[in-house]
Structure formats: C-alpha cells, structure tokens
Short mmCIF file of C-alpha atoms in Angstrom, two decimals:
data_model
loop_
_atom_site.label_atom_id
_atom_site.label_comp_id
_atom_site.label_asym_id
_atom_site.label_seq_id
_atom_site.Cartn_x
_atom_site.Cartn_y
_atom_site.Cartn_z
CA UNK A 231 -15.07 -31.20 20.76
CA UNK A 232 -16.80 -33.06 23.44
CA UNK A 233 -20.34 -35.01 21.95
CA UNK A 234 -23.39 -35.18 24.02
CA UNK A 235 -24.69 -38.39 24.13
CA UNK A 236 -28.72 -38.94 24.87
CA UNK A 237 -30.54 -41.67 26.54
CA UNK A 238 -31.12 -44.93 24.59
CA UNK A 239 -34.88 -44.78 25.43
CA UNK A 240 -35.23 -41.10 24.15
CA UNK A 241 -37.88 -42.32 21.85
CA UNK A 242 -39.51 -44.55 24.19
CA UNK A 243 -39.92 -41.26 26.08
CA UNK A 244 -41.26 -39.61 23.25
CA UNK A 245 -43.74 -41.85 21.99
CA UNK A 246 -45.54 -40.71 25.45
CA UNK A 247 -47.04 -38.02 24.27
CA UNK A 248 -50.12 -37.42 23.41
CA UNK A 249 -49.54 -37.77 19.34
CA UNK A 250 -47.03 -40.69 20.15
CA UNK A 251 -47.24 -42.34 16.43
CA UNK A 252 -45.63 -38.92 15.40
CA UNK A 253 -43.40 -38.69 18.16
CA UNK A 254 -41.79 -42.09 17.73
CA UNK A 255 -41.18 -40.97 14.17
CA UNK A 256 -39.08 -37.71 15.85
CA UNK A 257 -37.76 -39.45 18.19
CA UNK A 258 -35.92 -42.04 15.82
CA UNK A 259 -34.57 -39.38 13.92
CA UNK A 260 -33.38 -37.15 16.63
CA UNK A 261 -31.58 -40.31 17.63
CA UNK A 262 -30.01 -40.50 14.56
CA UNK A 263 -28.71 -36.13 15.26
CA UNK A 264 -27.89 -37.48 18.78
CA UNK A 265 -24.04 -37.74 17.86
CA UNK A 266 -24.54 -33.90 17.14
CA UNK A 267 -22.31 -34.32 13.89
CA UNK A 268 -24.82 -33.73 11.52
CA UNK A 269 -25.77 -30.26 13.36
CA UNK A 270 -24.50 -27.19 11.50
CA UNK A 271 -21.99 -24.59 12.51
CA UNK A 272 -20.66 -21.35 11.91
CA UNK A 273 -16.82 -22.53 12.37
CA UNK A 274 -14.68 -24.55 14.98
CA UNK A 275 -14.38 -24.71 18.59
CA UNK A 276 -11.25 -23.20 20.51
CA UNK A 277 -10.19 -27.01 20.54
CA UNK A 278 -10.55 -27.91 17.08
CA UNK A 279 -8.35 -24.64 16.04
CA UNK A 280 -6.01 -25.95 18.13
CA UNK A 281 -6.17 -28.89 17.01
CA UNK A 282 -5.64 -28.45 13.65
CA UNK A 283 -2.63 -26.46 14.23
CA UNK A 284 -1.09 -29.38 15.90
CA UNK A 285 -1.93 -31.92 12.70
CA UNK A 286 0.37 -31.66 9.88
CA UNK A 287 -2.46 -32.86 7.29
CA UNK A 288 -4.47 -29.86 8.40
CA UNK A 289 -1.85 -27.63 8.60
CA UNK A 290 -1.53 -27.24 5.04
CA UNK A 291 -0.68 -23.65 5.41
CA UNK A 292 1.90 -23.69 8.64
CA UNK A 293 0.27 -21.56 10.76
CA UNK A 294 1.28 -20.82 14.44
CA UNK A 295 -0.90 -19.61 17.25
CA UNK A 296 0.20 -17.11 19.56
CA UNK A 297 -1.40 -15.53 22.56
CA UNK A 298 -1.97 -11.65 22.25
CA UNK A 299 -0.08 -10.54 25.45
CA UNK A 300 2.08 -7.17 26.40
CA UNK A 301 5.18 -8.29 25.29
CA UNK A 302 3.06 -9.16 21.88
CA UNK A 303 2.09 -5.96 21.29
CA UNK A 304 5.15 -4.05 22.08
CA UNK A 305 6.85 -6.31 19.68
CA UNK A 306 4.39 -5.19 17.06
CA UNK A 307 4.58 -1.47 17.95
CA UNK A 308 8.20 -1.87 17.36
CA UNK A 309 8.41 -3.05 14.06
CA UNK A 310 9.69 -0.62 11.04
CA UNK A 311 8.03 -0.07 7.91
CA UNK A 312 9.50 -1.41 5.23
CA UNK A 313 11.81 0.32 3.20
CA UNK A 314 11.28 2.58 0.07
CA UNK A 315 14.87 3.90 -0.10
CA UNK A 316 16.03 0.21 -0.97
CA UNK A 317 15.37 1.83 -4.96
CA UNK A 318 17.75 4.35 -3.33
CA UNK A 319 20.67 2.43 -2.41
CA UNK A 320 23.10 2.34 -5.34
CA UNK A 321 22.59 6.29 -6.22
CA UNK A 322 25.18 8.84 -5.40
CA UNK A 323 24.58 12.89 -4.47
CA UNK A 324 25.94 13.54 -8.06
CA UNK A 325 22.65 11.87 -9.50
CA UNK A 326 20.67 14.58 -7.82
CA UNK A 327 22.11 17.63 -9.19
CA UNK A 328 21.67 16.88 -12.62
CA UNK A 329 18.12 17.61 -13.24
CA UNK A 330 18.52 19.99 -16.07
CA UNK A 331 20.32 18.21 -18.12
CA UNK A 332 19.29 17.45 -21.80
CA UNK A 333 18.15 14.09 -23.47
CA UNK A 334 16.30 12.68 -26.27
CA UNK A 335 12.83 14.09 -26.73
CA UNK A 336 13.56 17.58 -25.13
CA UNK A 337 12.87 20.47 -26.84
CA UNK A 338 15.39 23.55 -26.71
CA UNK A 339 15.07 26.67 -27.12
CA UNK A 340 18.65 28.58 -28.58
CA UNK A 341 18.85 32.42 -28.94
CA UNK A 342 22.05 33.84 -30.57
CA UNK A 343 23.39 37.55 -29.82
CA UNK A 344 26.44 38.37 -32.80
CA UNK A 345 28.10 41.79 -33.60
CA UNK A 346 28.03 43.09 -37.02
CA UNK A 347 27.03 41.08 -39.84
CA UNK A 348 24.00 38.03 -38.07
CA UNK A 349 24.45 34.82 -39.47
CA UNK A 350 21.10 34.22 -38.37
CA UNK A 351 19.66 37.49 -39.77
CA UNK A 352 15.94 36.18 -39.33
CA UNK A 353 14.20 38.21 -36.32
CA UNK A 354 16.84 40.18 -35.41
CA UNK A 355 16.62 43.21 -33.70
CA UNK A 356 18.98 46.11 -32.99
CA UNK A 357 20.97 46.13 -29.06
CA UNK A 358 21.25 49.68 -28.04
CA UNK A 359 24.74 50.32 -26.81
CA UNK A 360 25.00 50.85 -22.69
CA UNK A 361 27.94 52.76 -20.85
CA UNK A 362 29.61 52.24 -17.45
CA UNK A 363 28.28 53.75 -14.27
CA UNK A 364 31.41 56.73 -15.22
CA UNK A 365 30.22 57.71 -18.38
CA UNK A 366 33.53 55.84 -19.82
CA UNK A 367 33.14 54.53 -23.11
CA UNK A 368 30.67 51.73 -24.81
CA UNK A 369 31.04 48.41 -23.11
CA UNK A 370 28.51 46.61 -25.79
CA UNK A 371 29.43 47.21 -29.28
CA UNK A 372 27.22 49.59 -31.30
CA UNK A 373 25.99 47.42 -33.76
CA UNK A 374 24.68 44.34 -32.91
CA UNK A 375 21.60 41.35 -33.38
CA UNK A 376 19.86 38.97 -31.42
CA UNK A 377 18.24 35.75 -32.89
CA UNK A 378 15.95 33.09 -31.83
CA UNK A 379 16.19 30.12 -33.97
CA UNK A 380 13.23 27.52 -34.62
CA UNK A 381 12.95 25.18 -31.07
CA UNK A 382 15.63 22.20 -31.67
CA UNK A 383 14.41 18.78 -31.10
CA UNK A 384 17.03 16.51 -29.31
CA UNK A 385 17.13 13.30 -31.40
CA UNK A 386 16.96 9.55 -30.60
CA UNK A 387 20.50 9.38 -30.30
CA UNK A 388 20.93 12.54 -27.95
CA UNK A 389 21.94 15.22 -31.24
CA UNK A 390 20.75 18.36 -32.57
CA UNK A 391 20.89 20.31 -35.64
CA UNK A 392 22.10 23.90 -35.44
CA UNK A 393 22.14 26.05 -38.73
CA UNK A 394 25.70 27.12 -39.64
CA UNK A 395 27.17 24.37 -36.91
CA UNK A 396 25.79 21.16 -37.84
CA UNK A 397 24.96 18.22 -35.53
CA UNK A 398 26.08 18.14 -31.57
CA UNK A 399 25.83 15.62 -29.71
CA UNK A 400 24.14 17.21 -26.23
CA UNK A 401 22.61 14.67 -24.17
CA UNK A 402 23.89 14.37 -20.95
CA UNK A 403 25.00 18.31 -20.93
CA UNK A 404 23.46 21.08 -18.88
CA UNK A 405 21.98 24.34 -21.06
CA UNK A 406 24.94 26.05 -20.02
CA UNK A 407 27.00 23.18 -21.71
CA UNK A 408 24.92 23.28 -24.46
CA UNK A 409 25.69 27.11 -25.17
CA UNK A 410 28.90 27.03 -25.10
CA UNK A 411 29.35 23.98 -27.57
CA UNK A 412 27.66 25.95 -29.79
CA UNK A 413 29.40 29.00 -29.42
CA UNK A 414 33.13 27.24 -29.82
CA UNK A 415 31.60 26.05 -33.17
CA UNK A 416 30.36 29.94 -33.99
CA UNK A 417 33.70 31.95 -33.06
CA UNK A 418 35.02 31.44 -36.62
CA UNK A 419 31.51 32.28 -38.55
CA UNK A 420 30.41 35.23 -36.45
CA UNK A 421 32.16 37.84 -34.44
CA UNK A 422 31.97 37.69 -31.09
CA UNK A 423 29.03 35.40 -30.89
CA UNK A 424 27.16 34.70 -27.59
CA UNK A 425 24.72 31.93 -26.50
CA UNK A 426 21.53 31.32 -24.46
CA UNK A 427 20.08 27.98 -23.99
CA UNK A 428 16.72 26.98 -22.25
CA UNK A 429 14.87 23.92 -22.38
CA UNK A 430 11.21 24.68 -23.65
CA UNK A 431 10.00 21.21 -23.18
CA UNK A 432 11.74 19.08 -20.33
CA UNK A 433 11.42 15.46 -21.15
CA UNK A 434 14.34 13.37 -19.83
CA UNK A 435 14.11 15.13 -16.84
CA UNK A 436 10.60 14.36 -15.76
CA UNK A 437 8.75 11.84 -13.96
CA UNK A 438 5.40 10.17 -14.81
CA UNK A 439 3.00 10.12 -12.11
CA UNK A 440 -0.33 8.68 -12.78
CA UNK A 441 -3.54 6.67 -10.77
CA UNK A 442 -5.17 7.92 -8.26
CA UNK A 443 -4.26 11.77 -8.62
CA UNK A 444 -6.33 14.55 -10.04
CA UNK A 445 -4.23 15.45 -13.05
CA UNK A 446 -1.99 12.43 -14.13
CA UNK A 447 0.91 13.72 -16.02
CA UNK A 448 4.67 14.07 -17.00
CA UNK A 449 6.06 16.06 -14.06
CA UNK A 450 9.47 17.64 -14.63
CA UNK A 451 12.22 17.54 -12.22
CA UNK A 452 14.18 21.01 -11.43
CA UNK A 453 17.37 21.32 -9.69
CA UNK A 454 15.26 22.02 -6.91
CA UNK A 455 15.29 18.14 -6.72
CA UNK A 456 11.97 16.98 -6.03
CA UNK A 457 11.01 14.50 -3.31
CA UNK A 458 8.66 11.86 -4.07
CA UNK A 459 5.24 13.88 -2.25
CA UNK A 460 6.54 16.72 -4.18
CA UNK A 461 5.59 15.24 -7.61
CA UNK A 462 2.21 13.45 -5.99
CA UNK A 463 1.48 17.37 -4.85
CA UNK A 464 2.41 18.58 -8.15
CA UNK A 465 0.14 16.06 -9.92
CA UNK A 466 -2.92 17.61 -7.63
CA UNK A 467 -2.84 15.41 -4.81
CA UNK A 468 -5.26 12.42 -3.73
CA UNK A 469 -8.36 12.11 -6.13
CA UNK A 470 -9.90 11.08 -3.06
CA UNK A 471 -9.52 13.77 -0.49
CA UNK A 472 -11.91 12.69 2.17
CA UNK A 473 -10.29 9.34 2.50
CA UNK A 474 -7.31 8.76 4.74
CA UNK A 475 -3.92 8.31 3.17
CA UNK A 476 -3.79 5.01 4.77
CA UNK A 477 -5.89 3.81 1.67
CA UNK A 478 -3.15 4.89 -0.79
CA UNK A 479 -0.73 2.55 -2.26
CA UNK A 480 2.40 4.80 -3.34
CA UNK A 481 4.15 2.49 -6.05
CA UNK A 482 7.42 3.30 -7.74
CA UNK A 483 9.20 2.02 -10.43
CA UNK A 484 12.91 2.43 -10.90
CA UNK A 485 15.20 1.00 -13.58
CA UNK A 486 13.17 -2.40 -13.92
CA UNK A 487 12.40 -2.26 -10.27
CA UNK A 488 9.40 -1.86 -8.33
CA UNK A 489 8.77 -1.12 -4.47
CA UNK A 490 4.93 -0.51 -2.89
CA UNK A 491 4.39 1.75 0.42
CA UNK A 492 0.97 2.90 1.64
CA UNK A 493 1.09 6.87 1.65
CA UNK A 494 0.75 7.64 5.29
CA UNK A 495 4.43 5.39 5.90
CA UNK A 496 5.62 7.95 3.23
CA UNK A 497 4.84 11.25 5.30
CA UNK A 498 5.32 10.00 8.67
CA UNK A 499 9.00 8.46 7.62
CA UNK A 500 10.94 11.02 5.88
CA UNK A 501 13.92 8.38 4.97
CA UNK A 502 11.25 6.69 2.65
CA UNK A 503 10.09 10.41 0.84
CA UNK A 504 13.29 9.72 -1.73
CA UNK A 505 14.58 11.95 -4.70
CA UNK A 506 13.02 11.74 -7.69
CA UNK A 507 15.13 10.52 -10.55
CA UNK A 508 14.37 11.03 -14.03
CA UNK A 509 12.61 8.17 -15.90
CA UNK A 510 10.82 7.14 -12.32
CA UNK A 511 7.47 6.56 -12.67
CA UNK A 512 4.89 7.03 -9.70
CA UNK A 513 1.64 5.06 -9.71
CA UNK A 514 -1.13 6.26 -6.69
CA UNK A 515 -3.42 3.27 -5.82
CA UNK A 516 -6.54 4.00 -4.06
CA UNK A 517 -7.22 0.87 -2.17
CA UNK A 518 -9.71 0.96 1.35
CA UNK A 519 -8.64 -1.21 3.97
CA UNK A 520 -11.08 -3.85 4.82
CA UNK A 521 -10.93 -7.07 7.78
CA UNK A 522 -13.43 -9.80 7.67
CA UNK A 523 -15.37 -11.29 11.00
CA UNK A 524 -16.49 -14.66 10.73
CA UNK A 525 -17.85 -16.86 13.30
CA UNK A 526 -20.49 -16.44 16.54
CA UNK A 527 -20.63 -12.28 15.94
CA UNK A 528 -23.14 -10.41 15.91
CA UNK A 529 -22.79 -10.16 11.90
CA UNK A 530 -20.40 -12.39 9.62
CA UNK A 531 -18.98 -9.12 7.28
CA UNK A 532 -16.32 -7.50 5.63
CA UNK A 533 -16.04 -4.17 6.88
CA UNK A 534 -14.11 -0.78 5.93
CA UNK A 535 -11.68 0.81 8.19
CA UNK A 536 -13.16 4.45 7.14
CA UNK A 537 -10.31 5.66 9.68
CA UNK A 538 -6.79 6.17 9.77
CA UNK A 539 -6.35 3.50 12.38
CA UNK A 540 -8.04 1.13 13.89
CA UNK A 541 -7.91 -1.34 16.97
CA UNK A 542 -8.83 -4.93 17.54
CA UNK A 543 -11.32 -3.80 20.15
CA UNK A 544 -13.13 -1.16 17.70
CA UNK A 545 -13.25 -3.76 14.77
CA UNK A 546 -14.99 -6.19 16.68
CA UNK A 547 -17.46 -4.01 18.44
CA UNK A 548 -18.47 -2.68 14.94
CA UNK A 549 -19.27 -6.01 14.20
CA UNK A 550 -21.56 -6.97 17.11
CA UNK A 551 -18.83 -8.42 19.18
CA UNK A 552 -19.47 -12.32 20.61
CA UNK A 553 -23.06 -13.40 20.27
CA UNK A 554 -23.75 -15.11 24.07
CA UNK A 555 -25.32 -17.68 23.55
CA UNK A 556 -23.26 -18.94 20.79
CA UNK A 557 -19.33 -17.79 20.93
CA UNK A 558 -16.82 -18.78 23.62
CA UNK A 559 -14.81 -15.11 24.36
CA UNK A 560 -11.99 -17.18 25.34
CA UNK A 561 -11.11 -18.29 21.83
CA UNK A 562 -11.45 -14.51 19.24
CA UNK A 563 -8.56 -15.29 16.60
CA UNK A 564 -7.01 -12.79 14.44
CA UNK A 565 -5.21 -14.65 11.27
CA UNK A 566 -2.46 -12.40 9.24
CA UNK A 567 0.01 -12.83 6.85
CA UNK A 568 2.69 -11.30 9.10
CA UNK A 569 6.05 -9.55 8.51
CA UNK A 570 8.49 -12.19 8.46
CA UNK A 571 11.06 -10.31 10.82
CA UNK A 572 7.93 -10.28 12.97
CA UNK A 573 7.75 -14.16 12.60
CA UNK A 574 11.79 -14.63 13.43
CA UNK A 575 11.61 -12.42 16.16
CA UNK A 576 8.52 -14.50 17.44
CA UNK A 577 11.12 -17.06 17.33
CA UNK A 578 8.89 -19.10 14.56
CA UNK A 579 10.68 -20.95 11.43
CA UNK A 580 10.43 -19.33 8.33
CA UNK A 581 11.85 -19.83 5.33
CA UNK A 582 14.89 -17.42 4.20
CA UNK A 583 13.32 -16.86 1.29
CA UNK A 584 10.04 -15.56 2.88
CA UNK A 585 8.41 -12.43 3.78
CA UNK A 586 5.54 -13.27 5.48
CA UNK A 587 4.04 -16.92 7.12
CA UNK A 588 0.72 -17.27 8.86
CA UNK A 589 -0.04 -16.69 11.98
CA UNK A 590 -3.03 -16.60 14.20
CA UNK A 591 -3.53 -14.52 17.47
CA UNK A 592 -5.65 -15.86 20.01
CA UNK A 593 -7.27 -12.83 22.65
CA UNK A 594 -9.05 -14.42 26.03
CA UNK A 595 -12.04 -11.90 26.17
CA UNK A 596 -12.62 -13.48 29.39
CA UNK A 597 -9.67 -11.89 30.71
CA UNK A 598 -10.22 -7.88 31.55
CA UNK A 599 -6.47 -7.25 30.98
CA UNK A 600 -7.10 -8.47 27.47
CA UNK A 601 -9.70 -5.59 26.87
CA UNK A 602 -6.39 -2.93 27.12
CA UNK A 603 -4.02 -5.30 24.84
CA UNK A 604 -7.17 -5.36 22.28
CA UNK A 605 -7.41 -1.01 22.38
CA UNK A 606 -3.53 -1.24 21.41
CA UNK A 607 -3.47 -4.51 19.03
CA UNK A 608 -3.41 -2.23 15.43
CA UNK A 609 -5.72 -3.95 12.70
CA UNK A 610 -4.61 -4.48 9.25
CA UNK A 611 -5.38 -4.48 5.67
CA UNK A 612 -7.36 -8.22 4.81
CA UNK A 613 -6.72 -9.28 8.33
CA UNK A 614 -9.46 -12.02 9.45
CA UNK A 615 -11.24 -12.25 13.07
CA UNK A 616 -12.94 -15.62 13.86
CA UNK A 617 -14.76 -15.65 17.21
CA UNK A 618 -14.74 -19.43 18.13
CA UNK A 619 -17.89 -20.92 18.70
CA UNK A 620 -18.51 -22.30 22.24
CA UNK A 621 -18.28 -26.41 22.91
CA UNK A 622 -21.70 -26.09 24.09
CA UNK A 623 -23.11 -24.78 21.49
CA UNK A 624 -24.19 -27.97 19.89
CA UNK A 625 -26.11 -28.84 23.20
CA UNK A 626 -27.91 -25.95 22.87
CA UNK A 627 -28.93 -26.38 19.47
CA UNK A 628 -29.76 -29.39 19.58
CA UNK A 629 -32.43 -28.97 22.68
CA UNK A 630 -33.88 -26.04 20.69
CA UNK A 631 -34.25 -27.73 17.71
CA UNK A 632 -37.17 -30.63 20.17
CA UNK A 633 -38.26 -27.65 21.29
CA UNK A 634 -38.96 -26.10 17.91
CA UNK A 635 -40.50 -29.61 16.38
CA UNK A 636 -42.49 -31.13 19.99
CA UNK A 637 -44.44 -27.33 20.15
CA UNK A 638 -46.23 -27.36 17.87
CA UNK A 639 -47.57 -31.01 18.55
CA UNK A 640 -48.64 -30.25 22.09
#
C-alpha cells in the first residue's frame, strides 16, 4: 500500500484563508489523517491480498492465489461430479431383483382354492367346472371353493399366522414362495389345495422419500426396479417447479450412510441415477444458490443465481461491476472452497484427508482476453467476489474529504 505523504506546512497554507483561525484548526487535524491510515475502506488493495497470502500469521486459512487463465478453466470444465454410486459399490445384480419380497410390517393378502370339503369354508363360492378346447372331459373338478382369509400381518420377526398351518417364517421369500409354503403345509388337510399370494401393503420393499416434493411418502419398489428420479417422480416431483433443479439437494441415506448431489448432476449423469434399495430413504432439499460481492462494486450484496448457470462475467455485471473511481479491475478475486482433486491437480498441498482447501482466483479486467475466460469461468454455490480497491483510492479520498470541509468556509 503506498502512503501519501503531505507537505509539513499544509497548515501554514491553510491558515491563509480567509477564516484562518478555523483553518489552522483543519489543518492540524488533516495532518494528523495525512498518514491516510485512519481513512476508511471497503477492503484491501491488490497488494495487501497478496500480501497476506505470503504471511503465515495472516494466512490462517492457507489459501493460494491463482490467476484465472485458459488452461484454468479447461481444468475446471474437466472436472467430474462427484459420485453418488459410491452407496452403490458393494451391491450385486441379485439385490435388484428382489423387490417383491416379504418382510416385517407387510401386509398379505392369501386366497385358498380346495376341492371338496373347504377347510376355510368362510366366503366360499362354487368354481364351475371348464372342459378342453375338444369337448374331452372336466379338467377342474366339479366341486370345488375358493377362500380369502383375513389380510396376514408379517410379524417383527418375519412370521405369519395361517389358520390350519400355524406360524411360517416368510421374510425374505417372494409371494410365489410364500404360496407354496403354505400349500406343502395344506396337502395333508385339504385335497388338492392351491395358493395365491399378493402383498396388499408393501412395506419392506419401499423407500421413504420426503422434503421438498409435493406428496412425501413411503414409495414402494416393484420388480420394475426403480431408479432414484423414479421415486422423486413418483413422490410428485419438485415442490418448486419454477426453480431450476440446480437448487435441489438430492440426499440419500443407505445403511448408516449418507451421500448429497444437487439434482441437475443426477439427470445429466446417468451413472449417479442408482437403484433404489429397500429401506433407502430420499430427502429433496430446496436450497437457491447465492455468491456474495464485496468490495469497490457498484453494490456490496448477496445475490440469487435465479438460473441454471451462471458465469463470472454475468455475476458481476448484476452487481454493478467495478465502481471507477474506486476499484482497480486488475485485482477482481473469486474465493472458493474448491474440490480437492481440483487443488492436487493445481499442483497445491492438501491434506490427504481433505476435500476441499481455499483458494482465490485473481481475473485482470484490464486484460480483454480476460472478458472471454470470465463468460466461461462457471460460478458456484456461496462463492465470494471481492473487487480490490485501487492504491489510489486513499489519495482520492482524502483530497475530497478538504474539499468537502474548506467549501463551505469559502
């Protein structure tokens, strides 16, 4: 920061005026902001920044500066999302196909078809008897009774209670499964006895999906095998429809783990729009993206993206861009939390352990090249543009501030 220094006989100077007693008493004490310290300021100069990133003790943070150039920006276009499927990794195929299976809290519906004499004599009805295509003989016997018995809750521990079969253990067995357990158990009560189950109320086999969605509920799985947007669709969708799906925060939770994606990553990225498993649970976050300008712009704000994407250049032309007569266009800063493959491959240290570290990107307005990088330079959620203030500026303010107290003397 460079000071400007004044003449030692500033207030001799002064006290020539024509209201010189009043003057002197000015003059002393613009003496006193000569050193331009005491002046106030929106934020550092392009050297102080720089500076500070060279001083440990101001450093607190780490923070690197790096110039926003081609290679940049490529670099930053090139960089994956981050992954969803990492919930994915230890399932197999088999996992997939097993969406109508039964487990605790389902609710099952079992209709039994017996010749002769029901067991289950309650609402049965009589099965006319059917011939082949020939006019052979009956196929079906004559005489024969269908029952549906009262829906069978499946247990804590995965059983159910079947009249004239007891308990069966069915969790982990398909309807299918389920039938025929049932009927092995029958063959030596009934004659010729013949099983249908369906599940009336799916609940091991279901996914909660809740947030930002118009109708937050249990959403079962089929061996259709729902994808992740399937069961966001199924819920209704965004309770926001205007917005852009950039400003929703898919989050999934998968036996005690939990992985975050924004929406849009989701549809564009089809490795990340995983199987559903039962037991997941899908939370939709509605949260707008927002940066911050601070510094000599036209207006110090935090401001809304309102747009699927937007570019360094458009963020800080919705803010006013550099004020003249304050900022210095050589020095506009972005600061982000970046990536930390981003940081490595910026060939910045970083611990192993992290996944982001600081780091601020300087633009030279003052360069017309830098006007393309900033169209292509992607903003992010929270990031922060400073525009530095210019070394000058202090000069400046501190001439205008005689002007503003000699005027109204003379």
């Amino acid at each position: 920061m460079t000071n400007f220094c004044f003449p030692k006989n500033l207030g001799s100077i002064l006290q020539r005026g024509r209201k010189g007693q009043h003057l002197a008493v000015i003059g002393g004490t613009l003496l006193l902001l000569a050193g331009c310290n005491s002046l106030p300021d929106s934020g550092p100069t392009e050297a102080q920044v720089n500076h500070a990133q060279r001083d440990p003790k101001r450093n607190a943070v780490g923070y690197a500066i790096v110039q926003v150039s081609p290679d940049l920006i490529s670099l930053l276009e090139s960089e994956a999302p981050p992954l969803f499927s990492s919930l994915d990794q230890n399932n197999t195929p088999v996992n997939y196909t097993h969406n109508d299976t039964v487990g605790p809290g389902d609710i099952l519906q079992v209709s039994i078809y017996e010749v002769g004499s029901s067991l289950f004599s309650l609402s049965s009805v009589n099965m006319a008897a059917s011939t082949n295509a020939a006019g052979g003989a009956s196929t079906i016997p004559s005489t024969s009774s269908g029952s549906n018995l009262p829906p069978l809750s499946v247990d804590a521990s995965g059983n159910i209670r079947v009249p004239f079969v007891g308990e069966i253990h069915v969790a982990g067995m398909t309807t299918i499964q389920v039938a025929e357990a049932i009927r092995t158990r029958l063959k030596q009560k009934s004659l010729s006895p013949q099983v249908l189950v369906r599940i009336m109320a799916d609940i091991a086999n279901s996914v909660m999906v809740y947030g930002g969605v118009r109708r937050p509920s249990r959403v079962p799985l089929t061996p259709n095998r729902e994808h992740i947007l399937d069961v966001i669709a199924l819920a209704g969708g965004a309770d926001h429809p205007n917005q852009p799906d950039e400003d929703y925060v898919v989050r999934l939770t998968r036996n005690g783990k939990i992985a975050e994606l924004p929406l849009k990553t989701i549809e564009n990225t089809p490795a990340q729009n995983i199987l559903m498993q039962p037991g997941d649970r899908v939370q939709l976050t509605f949260k707008p993206r927002s940066y911050s300008v601070f510094g000599a712009s036209g207006r110090v704000t935090q401001t809304q993206f309102t747009t699927p994407t937007l570019t360094m250049a458009e963020a800080i032309s919705r803010n006013g861009g550099p004020i003249d007569s304050r900022a210095d266009p050589n020095a506009v800063y972005l600061f982000r939390f970046e990536n930390a493959d981003i940081v490595r491959r910026l060939g910045m240290p970083i611990a192993d352990s992290a996944t982001t570290a600081p780091v601020v990107y300087q633009l030279d307005m003052m360069n017309p090249s830098s006007y393309f990088l900033a169209e292509r330079f992607m903003m992010r959620d929270h990031d922060l543009i400073y525009i530095a203030n210019a070394s000058s500026n202090r000069f400046y303010k501190f001439f205008s501030l005689i002007t503003t107290v000699i005027s109204p003397i003379e």
